[in-house]
CSV table of C-alpha atoms in Angstrom, one decimal:
chain,number,residue,atom,x,y,z
A,161,MET,CA,-25.6,-13.3,-25.1
A,162,ASP,CA,-22.4,-13.0,-27.1
A,163,PRO,CA,-19.4,-10.9,-25.8
A,164,ARG,CA,-20.4,-7.6,-27.6
A,165,ALA,CA,-24.0,-7.9,-26.6
A,166,ARG,CA,-23.1,-8.5,-23.0
A,167,ILE,CA,-20.8,-5.5,-22.8
A,168,GLU,CA,-23.4,-3.3,-24.5
A,169,ALA,CA,-26.1,-4.4,-22.1
A,170,PHE,CA,-23.8,-3.8,-19.1
A,171,ILE,CA,-23.0,-0.2,-20.3
A,172,ALA,CA,-26.6,0.6,-21.0
A,173,ASP,CA,-27.7,-0.9,-17.5
A,174,TYR,CA,-25.1,1.0,-15.7
A,175,ALA,CA,-26.1,4.4,-17.3
A,176,ALA,CA,-29.7,3.7,-16.6
A,177,ALA,CA,-29.0,2.8,-13.0
A,178,HIS,CA,-26.9,6.0,-12.6
A,179,ALA,CA,-29.8,8.1,-14.0
A,180,GLU,CA,-32.2,6.4,-11.6
A,181,VAL,CA,-30.1,7.1,-8.4
A,182,LYS,CA,-28.8,10.6,-9.3
A,183,PRO,CA,-31.9,12.5,-8.1
A,184,LEU,CA,-31.0,11.2,-4.6
A,185,PHE,CA,-27.6,12.8,-4.6
A,186,ASP,CA,-29.0,16.0,-6.3
A,187,ASN,CA,-31.6,16.2,-3.3
A,188,ARG,CA,-28.7,15.9,-0.9
A,189,GLU,CA,-27.2,19.1,-2.3
A,190,LYS,CA,-30.4,20.8,-1.5
A,191,GLY,CA,-30.4,19.6,2.1
A,192,ALA,CA,-33.0,16.9,1.7
A,193,PRO,CA,-32.5,13.5,3.6
A,194,HIS,CA,-31.2,10.8,1.3
A,195,ASP,CA,-29.8,7.2,1.1
A,196,GLY,CA,-28.1,7.6,-2.2
A,197,PHE,CA,-25.1,5.3,-1.5
A,198,ASP,CA,-27.3,2.5,-0.3
A,199,ALA,CA,-29.4,2.8,-3.4
A,200,TRP,CA,-26.3,3.0,-5.6
A,201,SER,CA,-24.7,0.1,-3.9
A,202,GLU,CA,-27.9,-2.1,-4.5
A,203,LYS,CA,-28.0,-1.0,-8.2
A,204,LEU,CA,-24.4,-2.0,-8.7
A,205,ARG,CA,-25.2,-5.4,-7.0
A,206,GLU,CA,-28.2,-5.9,-9.5
A,207,ILE,CA,-25.8,-5.2,-12.4
A,208,ASP,CA,-23.4,-7.8,-11.0
A,209,VAL,CA,-26.0,-10.3,-10.9
A,210,ALA,CA,-27.2,-9.5,-14.4
A,211,HIS,CA,-23.9,-9.2,-16.1
A,212,ARG,CA,-20.9,-10.4,-14.2
A,213,ASN,CA,-19.1,-13.6,-13.2
A,214,GLY,CA,-19.5,-13.0,-9.5
A,215,GLU,CA,-19.7,-9.8,-7.5
A,216,PHE,CA,-16.4,-7.7,-8.0
A,217,TYR,CA,-17.7,-4.2,-8.6
A,218,ARG,CA,-18.7,-3.2,-5.1
A,219,GLN,CA,-15.8,-0.6,-4.8
A,220,TYR,CA,-17.7,1.7,-7.2
A,221,ALA,CA,-20.4,2.0,-4.6
A,222,LEU,CA,-18.0,4.2,-2.5
A,223,SER,CA,-18.2,7.1,-4.9
A,224,PHE,CA,-20.8,8.6,-7.2
A,225,GLY,CA,-20.0,11.1,-10.0
A,226,SER,CA,-22.2,13.6,-11.7
A,227,SER,CA,-21.9,11.5,-14.9
A,228,PRO,CA,-21.8,7.6,-15.2
A,229,ASP,CA,-18.5,5.9,-15.6
A,230,PHE,CA,-20.0,3.7,-18.3
A,231,SER,CA,-22.4,5.2,-20.7
A,232,PRO,CA,-23.2,4.5,-24.5
A,233,ASP,CA,-22.6,8.2,-24.9
A,234,THR,CA,-19.0,8.1,-23.7
A,235,VAL,CA,-17.7,4.5,-24.0
A,236,GLU,CA,-17.4,2.5,-27.1
A,237,ILE,CA,-16.0,-0.8,-27.9
A,238,GLU,CA,-12.9,-0.7,-30.0
A,239,LYS,CA,-11.8,-4.4,-30.2
A,240,ILE,CA,-13.1,-7.8,-29.1
A,241,GLU,CA,-10.7,-10.9,-29.1
A,242,VAL,CA,-12.2,-14.4,-28.4
A,243,TYR,CA,-9.7,-17.0,-27.2
A,244,GLY,CA,-11.9,-20.2,-26.7
A,245,ASN,CA,-13.7,-19.7,-23.5
A,246,MET,CA,-12.2,-16.3,-22.7
A,247,THR,CA,-12.6,-13.0,-24.3
A,248,ARG,CA,-10.6,-9.7,-24.0
A,249,ALA,CA,-12.5,-6.5,-25.0
A,250,ARG,CA,-10.8,-3.1,-25.2
A,251,LEU,CA,-13.1,0.0,-24.7
A,252,LYS,CA,-12.2,3.6,-25.1
A,253,ARG,CA,-13.6,6.2,-22.8
A,254,ASP,CA,-14.3,9.7,-24.2
A,255,SER,CA,-12.1,12.5,-22.7
A,256,ARG,CA,-15.2,14.4,-21.7
A,257,ALA,CA,-16.1,11.6,-19.2
A,258,TYR,CA,-14.6,10.8,-15.9
A,259,GLY,CA,-12.2,7.8,-15.6
A,260,HIS,CA,-9.2,6.5,-17.3
A,261,PRO,CA,-9.2,6.5,-21.3
A,262,ILE,CA,-8.5,2.7,-21.8
A,263,ILE,CA,-10.9,0.1,-20.4
A,264,GLU,CA,-10.2,-3.7,-20.7
A,265,MET,CA,-12.8,-6.3,-19.9
A,266,MET,CA,-12.3,-10.0,-19.5
A,267,LEU,CA,-15.3,-12.1,-20.2
A,268,VAL,CA,-15.6,-16.0,-19.6
A,269,ARG,CA,-18.0,-18.4,-21.2
A,270,ILE,CA,-20.6,-19.8,-18.7
A,271,GLY,CA,-22.5,-22.6,-20.5
A,272,ASP,CA,-23.8,-20.9,-23.7
A,273,ASP,CA,-23.5,-17.4,-22.2
A,274,TRP,CA,-20.8,-14.9,-21.7
A,275,ARG,CA,-20.2,-13.0,-18.4
A,276,ILE,CA,-17.9,-10.2,-17.5
A,277,ASP,CA,-15.2,-11.5,-15.2
A,278,THR,CA,-12.8,-8.4,-14.6
A,279,ILE,CA,-12.9,-4.7,-15.6
A,280,ASP,CA,-9.6,-2.7,-15.5
A,281,GLU,CA,-8.8,0.8,-16.4
A,282,TYR,CA,-5.5,2.3,-17.7
A,283,ASP,CA,-3.9,5.6,-18.5
A,284,GLU,CA,-1.2,3.9,-20.6
A,285,GLU,CA,-1.2,0.9,-22.9
A,286,PRO,CA,-1.9,-2.2,-20.7
A,287,GLY,CA,0.9,-4.3,-22.2
A,288,SER,CA,3.5,-1.5,-21.6
A,289,PRO,CA,5.8,-1.8,-18.5
A,290,LEU,CA,5.3,0.3,-15.3
A,291,VAL,CA,8.7,1.8,-15.9
A,292,ASP,CA,10.7,1.6,-19.3
A,293,LYS,CA,13.8,-0.3,-19.1
A,294,ASP,CA,16.1,2.6,-20.1
A,295,VAL,CA,14.5,4.7,-17.4
A,296,LEU,CA,15.0,2.0,-14.8
A,297,GLU,CA,18.6,1.8,-15.8
A,298,ALA,CA,18.9,5.5,-15.3
A,299,TRP,CA,17.5,5.1,-11.8
A,300,LYS,CA,20.1,2.5,-11.0
A,301,ILE,CA,22.9,4.8,-12.2
A,302,ALA,CA,21.5,7.6,-10.0
A,303,ALA,CA,21.3,5.2,-7.0
A,304,ASP,CA,24.9,4.1,-7.5
A,305,LYS,CA,25.9,7.7,-7.2
A,306,THR,CA,24.2,8.4,-3.9
A,307,GLU,CA,24.9,7.3,-0.3
A,308,PRO,CA,22.8,4.1,0.1
A,309,MET,CA,22.5,4.4,3.9
A,310,GLU,CA,22.0,7.3,6.2
A,311,ALA,CA,23.0,7.9,9.7
A,312,GLN,CA,22.8,5.2,12.4
A,313,HIS,CA,19.3,4.2,13.3
A,314,LYS,CA,17.9,6.8,15.8
A,315,GLU,CA,17.8,5.7,19.6
A,316,ASP,CA,14.3,7.0,19.9
A,317,MET,CA,13.0,4.7,17.1
A,318,PRO,CA,12.2,0.9,17.6
A,319,ASP,CA,15.0,-1.5,17.1
A,320,PRO,CA,13.7,-3.7,14.3
A,321,ALA,CA,15.4,-6.9,15.5
A,322,ALA,CA,14.2,-6.5,19.1
A,323,VAL,CA,10.6,-5.7,18.1
A,324,PHE,CA,10.6,-8.8,15.7
A,325,ALA,CA,11.9,-10.9,18.4
A,326,ALA,CA,9.5,-9.6,21.2
A,327,SER,CA,6.2,-11.2,22.4
A,328,TRP,CA,4.8,-7.8,23.5
A,329,ALA,CA,5.5,-4.3,22.3
A,330,CYS,CA,4.5,-0.8,23.2
A,331,GLU,CA,2.8,1.5,20.7
A,332,ALA,CA,4.7,4.3,19.0
A,333,LEU,CA,3.5,7.7,19.9
A,334,SER,CA,3.7,10.7,17.7
A,335,GLU,CA,5.8,13.6,18.6
A,336,ASP,CA,2.8,15.8,18.5
A,337,TYR,CA,1.0,13.5,20.9
A,338,VAL,CA,3.8,13.5,23.4
A,339,GLU,CA,4.2,17.3,23.3
A,340,ASP,CA,0.5,17.6,23.8
A,341,VAL,CA,0.7,15.5,27.0
A,342,LEU,CA,3.6,17.3,28.3
A,343,ALA,CA,2.0,20.6,27.7
A,344,ASP,CA,-1.0,19.5,29.6
A,345,SER,CA,1.1,18.6,32.6
A,346,THR,CA,3.6,21.1,34.2
A,347,GLN,CA,4.6,18.9,37.0
A,348,TRP,CA,7.5,17.3,35.1
A,349,GLN,CA,9.2,20.8,34.9
A,350,GLU,CA,9.3,21.2,38.8
A,351,GLY,CA,10.1,24.9,38.2
A,352,VAL,CA,13.2,24.3,36.1
A,353,GLU,CA,13.3,26.1,32.8
A,354,GLU,CA,15.6,24.9,29.9
A,355,GLU,CA,17.4,28.2,29.7
A,356,ASP,CA,18.1,28.0,33.5
A,357,ASP,CA,19.7,24.6,33.7
A,358,PRO,CA,19.6,22.6,30.4
A,359,GLU,CA,20.9,19.4,31.8
A,360,VAL,CA,18.5,19.1,34.6
A,361,PHE,CA,15.6,20.3,32.2
A,362,ALA,CA,16.7,17.5,29.7
A,363,SER,CA,16.8,14.8,32.5
A,364,LEU,CA,13.4,15.8,33.8
A,365,ARG,CA,12.0,15.9,30.3
A,366,ALA,CA,13.3,12.4,29.5
A,367,ARG,CA,11.7,11.0,32.7
A,368,ALA,CA,8.4,12.6,31.7
A,369,VAL,CA,8.5,11.1,28.1
A,370,ALA,CA,9.3,7.7,29.7
A,371,GLU,CA,6.3,8.1,31.8
A,372,VAL,CA,4.1,8.9,28.8
A,373,TYR,CA,5.3,5.7,27.1
A,374,ARG,CA,4.8,3.7,30.4
A,375,ASN,CA,1.1,4.7,29.9
A,376,ALA,CA,1.1,3.8,26.3
A,377,GLU,CA,-1.0,0.8,24.9
A,378,VAL,CA,0.8,-2.5,25.0
A,379,GLY,CA,-0.1,-5.4,22.9
A,380,PRO,CA,1.1,-8.9,21.8
A,381,VAL,CA,3.2,-9.2,18.6
A,382,GLU,CA,4.0,-12.2,16.5
A,383,VAL,CA,6.0,-12.9,13.2
A,384,ARG,CA,4.0,-14.3,10.2
A,385,GLU,CA,5.9,-16.0,7.5
A,386,ILE,CA,4.9,-14.8,4.0
A,387,GLY,CA,7.1,-16.8,1.8
A,388,GLN,CA,10.1,-16.6,-0.5
A,389,PHE,CA,10.9,-14.7,-3.8
A,390,PRO,CA,13.9,-14.4,-6.0
A,391,HIS,CA,15.7,-11.0,-6.3
A,392,GLY,CA,18.3,-9.4,-8.4
A,393,SER,CA,20.8,-6.7,-7.6
A,394,TYR,CA,18.3,-4.1,-6.4
A,395,LEU,CA,15.2,-4.2,-4.2
A,396,ALA,CA,12.1,-1.8,-4.5
A,397,ALA,CA,10.0,-0.7,-1.5
A,398,GLY,CA,7.1,1.5,-0.9
A,399,ASP,CA,3.5,1.5,-1.8
A,400,PRO,CA,2.7,-1.2,-4.5
A,401,TYR,CA,-0.4,0.8,-5.6
A,402,GLY,CA,1.1,4.2,-5.2
A,403,GLU,CA,4.7,5.1,-5.2
A,404,MET,CA,7.3,2.4,-5.2
A,405,CYS,CA,11.0,3.5,-4.9
A,406,LEU,CA,14.3,1.9,-5.9
A,407,VAL,CA,16.4,1.1,-2.7
A,408,ALA,CA,19.7,2.6,-3.3
A,409,LEU,CA,22.1,-0.3,-2.4
A,410,ARG,CA,23.3,-2.9,-4.8
A,411,ILE,CA,23.1,-6.4,-3.3
A,412,ASP,CA,24.0,-10.0,-4.3
A,413,PRO,CA,21.2,-11.7,-6.3
A,414,GLY,CA,19.5,-14.6,-4.5
A,415,VAL,CA,16.3,-15.7,-2.8
A,416,THR,CA,14.9,-13.8,0.1
A,417,ARG,CA,12.4,-14.8,2.8
A,418,ALA,CA,9.6,-12.3,3.8
A,419,GLN,CA,8.0,-11.9,7.2
A,420,ALA,CA,5.4,-9.6,8.5
A,421,LEU,CA,5.3,-8.4,12.2
A,422,LEU,CA,1.8,-8.4,13.4
A,423,GLY,CA,0.6,-6.4,16.4
A,424,THR,CA,-2.8,-6.6,18.2
A,425,PHE,CA,-4.2,-3.6,20.2
A,426,GLU,CA,-7.7,-2.7,21.2
A,427,GLU,CA,-8.8,-2.0,17.8
A,428,GLY,CA,-7.6,-5.3,16.3
A,429,GLU,CA,-4.8,-6.9,14.3
A,430,PHE,CA,-2.5,-4.8,12.3
A,431,VAL,CA,0.7,-5.2,10.4
A,432,ALA,CA,3.4,-3.2,12.1
A,433,ALA,CA,6.4,-4.0,9.8
A,434,LEU,CA,7.6,-6.1,6.9
A,435,ARG,CA,11.0,-7.4,6.4
A,436,VAL,CA,13.0,-9.6,4.0
A,437,ILE,CA,15.9,-11.8,5.2
A,438,LEU,CA,18.7,-11.8,2.7
A,439,THR,CA,21.0,-14.3,4.7
A,440,ASP,CA,21.1,-16.2,7.9
A,441,ARG,CA,23.5,-13.8,9.5
A,442,GLU,CA,22.0,-11.8,12.3
A,443,PRO,CA,22.0,-7.9,12.1
A,444,VAL,CA,24.1,-6.2,14.6
A,445,GLN,CA,23.3,-2.6,13.6
A,446,TRP,CA,20.6,-0.6,11.7
A,447,LYS,CA,20.8,2.3,9.3
A,448,HIS,CA,18.3,4.2,7.4
A,449,ALA,CA,17.9,3.0,3.8
A,450,THR,CA,18.0,5.6,1.1
A,451,VAL,CA,15.3,5.3,-1.5
A,452,MET,CA,15.1,6.9,-4.9
A,453,THR,CA,11.9,8.9,-5.2
A,454,LYS,CA,10.5,10.2,-8.4
A,455,HIS,CA,9.8,13.9,-8.9
A,456,VAL,CA,6.1,14.7,-9.6
A,457,ARG,CA,5.6,14.8,-13.4
A,458,SER,CA,9.1,13.6,-13.9
A,459,MET,CA,10.9,10.2,-14.4
A,460,ASP,CA,13.9,11.7,-12.7
A,461,VAL,CA,14.7,10.5,-9.2
A,462,HIS,CA,16.3,12.0,-6.1
A,463,PRO,CA,17.4,10.3,-2.7
A,464,TRP,CA,15.1,10.3,0.2
A,465,ASP,CA,14.6,8.7,3.5
A,466,GLU,CA,10.9,8.0,3.8
A,467,LEU,CA,8.3,5.9,2.0
A,468,ASP,CA,4.9,7.1,1.0
A,469,THR,CA,2.3,4.3,1.9
A,470,ARG,CA,-0.9,6.4,1.6
A,471,SER,CA,-2.8,3.6,-0.2
A,472,GLY,CA,-2.7,1.6,3.0
A,473,ASN,CA,-0.1,-1.0,1.8
A,474,GLY,CA,3.6,-1.6,2.1
A,475,CYS,CA,5.8,-3.7,-0.1
A,476,ILE,CA,9.4,-5.0,-0.7
A,477,ALA,CA,10.1,-6.6,-4.1
A,478,ASP,CA,12.7,-7.4,-6.7
A,479,ALA,CA,13.0,-4.0,-8.5
A,480,GLU,CA,13.5,-5.4,-12.0
A,481,ALA,CA,10.4,-7.7,-11.7
A,482,PHE,CA,8.2,-5.0,-10.0
A,483,PHE,CA,9.0,-2.1,-12.4
A,484,GLY,CA,9.0,-4.5,-15.4
A,485,MET,CA,5.5,-5.7,-14.8
A,486,THR,CA,3.1,-4.5,-17.5
A,487,HIS,CA,0.1,-2.4,-16.4
A,488,ARG,CA,-2.1,-5.4,-17.2
A,489,GLN,CA,0.0,-7.5,-14.8
A,490,HIS,CA,-0.1,-4.8,-12.1
A,491,SER,CA,-3.9,-4.9,-12.3
A,492,ARG,CA,-3.8,-8.6,-11.6
A,493,VAL,CA,-1.6,-8.0,-8.6
A,494,GLU,CA,-4.1,-5.3,-7.3
A,495,ARG,CA,-6.7,-7.9,-7.0
A,496,GLN,CA,-4.5,-10.0,-4.8
A,497,VAL,CA,-4.7,-7.5,-1.8
A,498,ASP,CA,-4.8,-9.3,1.4
A,499,GLN,CA,-3.3,-8.5,5.0
A,500,THR,CA,0.0,-10.3,3.9
A,501,PHE,CA,0.7,-12.0,0.7
A,502,LEU,CA,3.3,-12.9,-2.0
A,503,MET,CA,2.9,-10.6,-5.0
A,504,ASP,CA,2.6,-12.6,-8.2
A,505,PRO,CA,1.8,-11.1,-11.5
A,506,GLY,CA,1.3,-14.6,-13.1
A,507,SER,CA,5.0,-15.5,-13.6
A,508,GLY,CA,5.8,-16.4,-10.0
A,509,PRO,CA,6.4,-14.4,-6.8
A,510,ILE,CA,8.3,-11.1,-7.2
A,511,GLY,CA,7.9,-9.6,-3.8
A,512,ALA,CA,5.9,-9.4,-0.6
A,513,SER,CA,3.1,-7.1,0.3
A,514,THR,CA,1.1,-6.2,3.3
A,515,TYR,CA,-1.4,-3.8,4.8
A,516,SER,CA,0.4,-0.8,6.3
A,517,GLY,CA,-0.4,-0.5,9.9
A,518,ARG,CA,-2.8,1.4,12.0
A,519,GLN,CA,-2.4,4.9,10.5
A,520,TYR,CA,-1.0,4.4,7.0
A,521,GLY,CA,0.8,7.2,5.3
A,522,ALA,CA,4.6,7.1,5.8
A,523,ALA,CA,7.0,4.4,6.6
A,524,GLN,CA,10.8,4.1,7.2
A,525,ALA,CA,13.1,1.6,5.6
A,526,TYR,CA,16.1,0.2,7.4
A,527,TRP,CA,19.0,-1.9,6.5
A,528,GLY,CA,20.1,-4.4,9.0
A,529,LEU,CA,23.9,-4.9,8.7
A,530,ASP,CA,26.1,-7.7,10.0
A,531,GLU,CA,29.5,-7.3,11.8
A,532,ASP,CA,31.2,-6.7,8.5
A,533,GLY,CA,28.7,-3.9,7.5
A,534,ARG,CA,27.1,-6.1,4.8
A,535,PRO,CA,23.2,-6.0,4.4
A,536,VAL,CA,21.4,-9.0,5.8
A,537,GLN,CA,17.9,-7.6,6.3
A,538,LEU,CA,15.7,-4.9,4.9
A,539,VAL,CA,12.8,-3.6,7.1
A,540,VAL,CA,9.8,-1.4,6.1
A,541,ASP,CA,8.6,-0.2,9.5
A,542,HIS,CA,5.1,1.4,9.6
A,543,GLN,CA,6.1,3.3,12.8
A,544,ASP,CA,3.4,1.7,15.0
A,545,LEU,CA,5.5,0.0,17.6
A,546,TRP,CA,8.1,1.7,19.7
A,547,ALA,CA,10.0,-1.0,21.6
A,548,PRO,CA,9.5,-4.5,23.3
A,549,ALA,CA,7.4,-4.3,26.5
A,550,ASP,CA,6.4,-6.5,29.3
A,551,PRO,CA,2.9,-7.9,29.2
A,552,PRO,CA,0.2,-6.0,31.0
A,553,ALA,CA,0.1,-6.8,34.8
A,554,ASN,CA,-3.6,-7.5,34.7
A,555,LEU,CA,-3.3,-10.0,31.9
A,556,PRO,CA,-5.6,-13.0,32.5
A,557,GLN,CA,-3.8,-16.2,33.5
A,558,SER,CA,-4.2,-19.1,31.1
């Protein structure tokens, strides 16, 4: 098949598979038993075998819409460009259909045949940058006008340097969990009310909270080297597949070293934190990093002290390189997802990315400062670990 015939056959088969499986989902709405997702997954696997260079389309089996994502009625081929053994095809999706309006397919020649290698979808032109250069410059100006670091690192939060240097650490417990445990146990109050004697009440409460943490899960931690990447005067941090933020502190350009802190609890291994080391000087204090967060439906930014990591990933990268990536390059990065990896859009590493902890959603960014107040480390903490800990007493002896 030539590239056009391959794409047309893929679209037709996709629409036919959707029509075949749809009654199973319709029956589900009527209360009938069904195995729709299993059937849909199998159909997509058959489409992969028939039309693709490998099996890359499985993520679509996790959802099923009332109309197909690909159909001859809603998707048309706009342009096909052949470059030797590679072809780039641009398709347009009708506004009535679900999905992004711009589709790019990359095809590769396999012998005398053509197979679909990758499929990416875009809301904006694939060759345009994630953030226009003039907008990025405006962000930097806004960052320079705000306080780049907030109050001293809270005492009840983990010390990043200590946790990174530990062999074992205690899990971080949410405030709601601690309050629930205390509410279920009245022994810690010993008849003392806060309004009667605030100092005694506070002391008893602190001892009770410490007891809660003594019963928290403890697990081994280790540092994993990710690699090095060059950076300019600003870093970006956040969710590489959601919201990345400009970190509001101008730094000296250079090459930074990235590390991940891995923890292992009963449910398995997870990434607790990501850090970049700017210099060999040791941090002696920690402060919250201010990040510039975009307003919804606006390119304006405002200072904030928390990172949104709801896609389940965290990242620290060179700001110029990350925001300057084209949407096409960003799609390439999305296919690099792993527990820890150097982000490379095709021109060399521009940052480090990792999974984001046990319960992704929000992370904190901290600057580690040397004795002169200069930044030497930036940490993205996924708030899974509280503090270094001793190994469990019942640990098997090796």
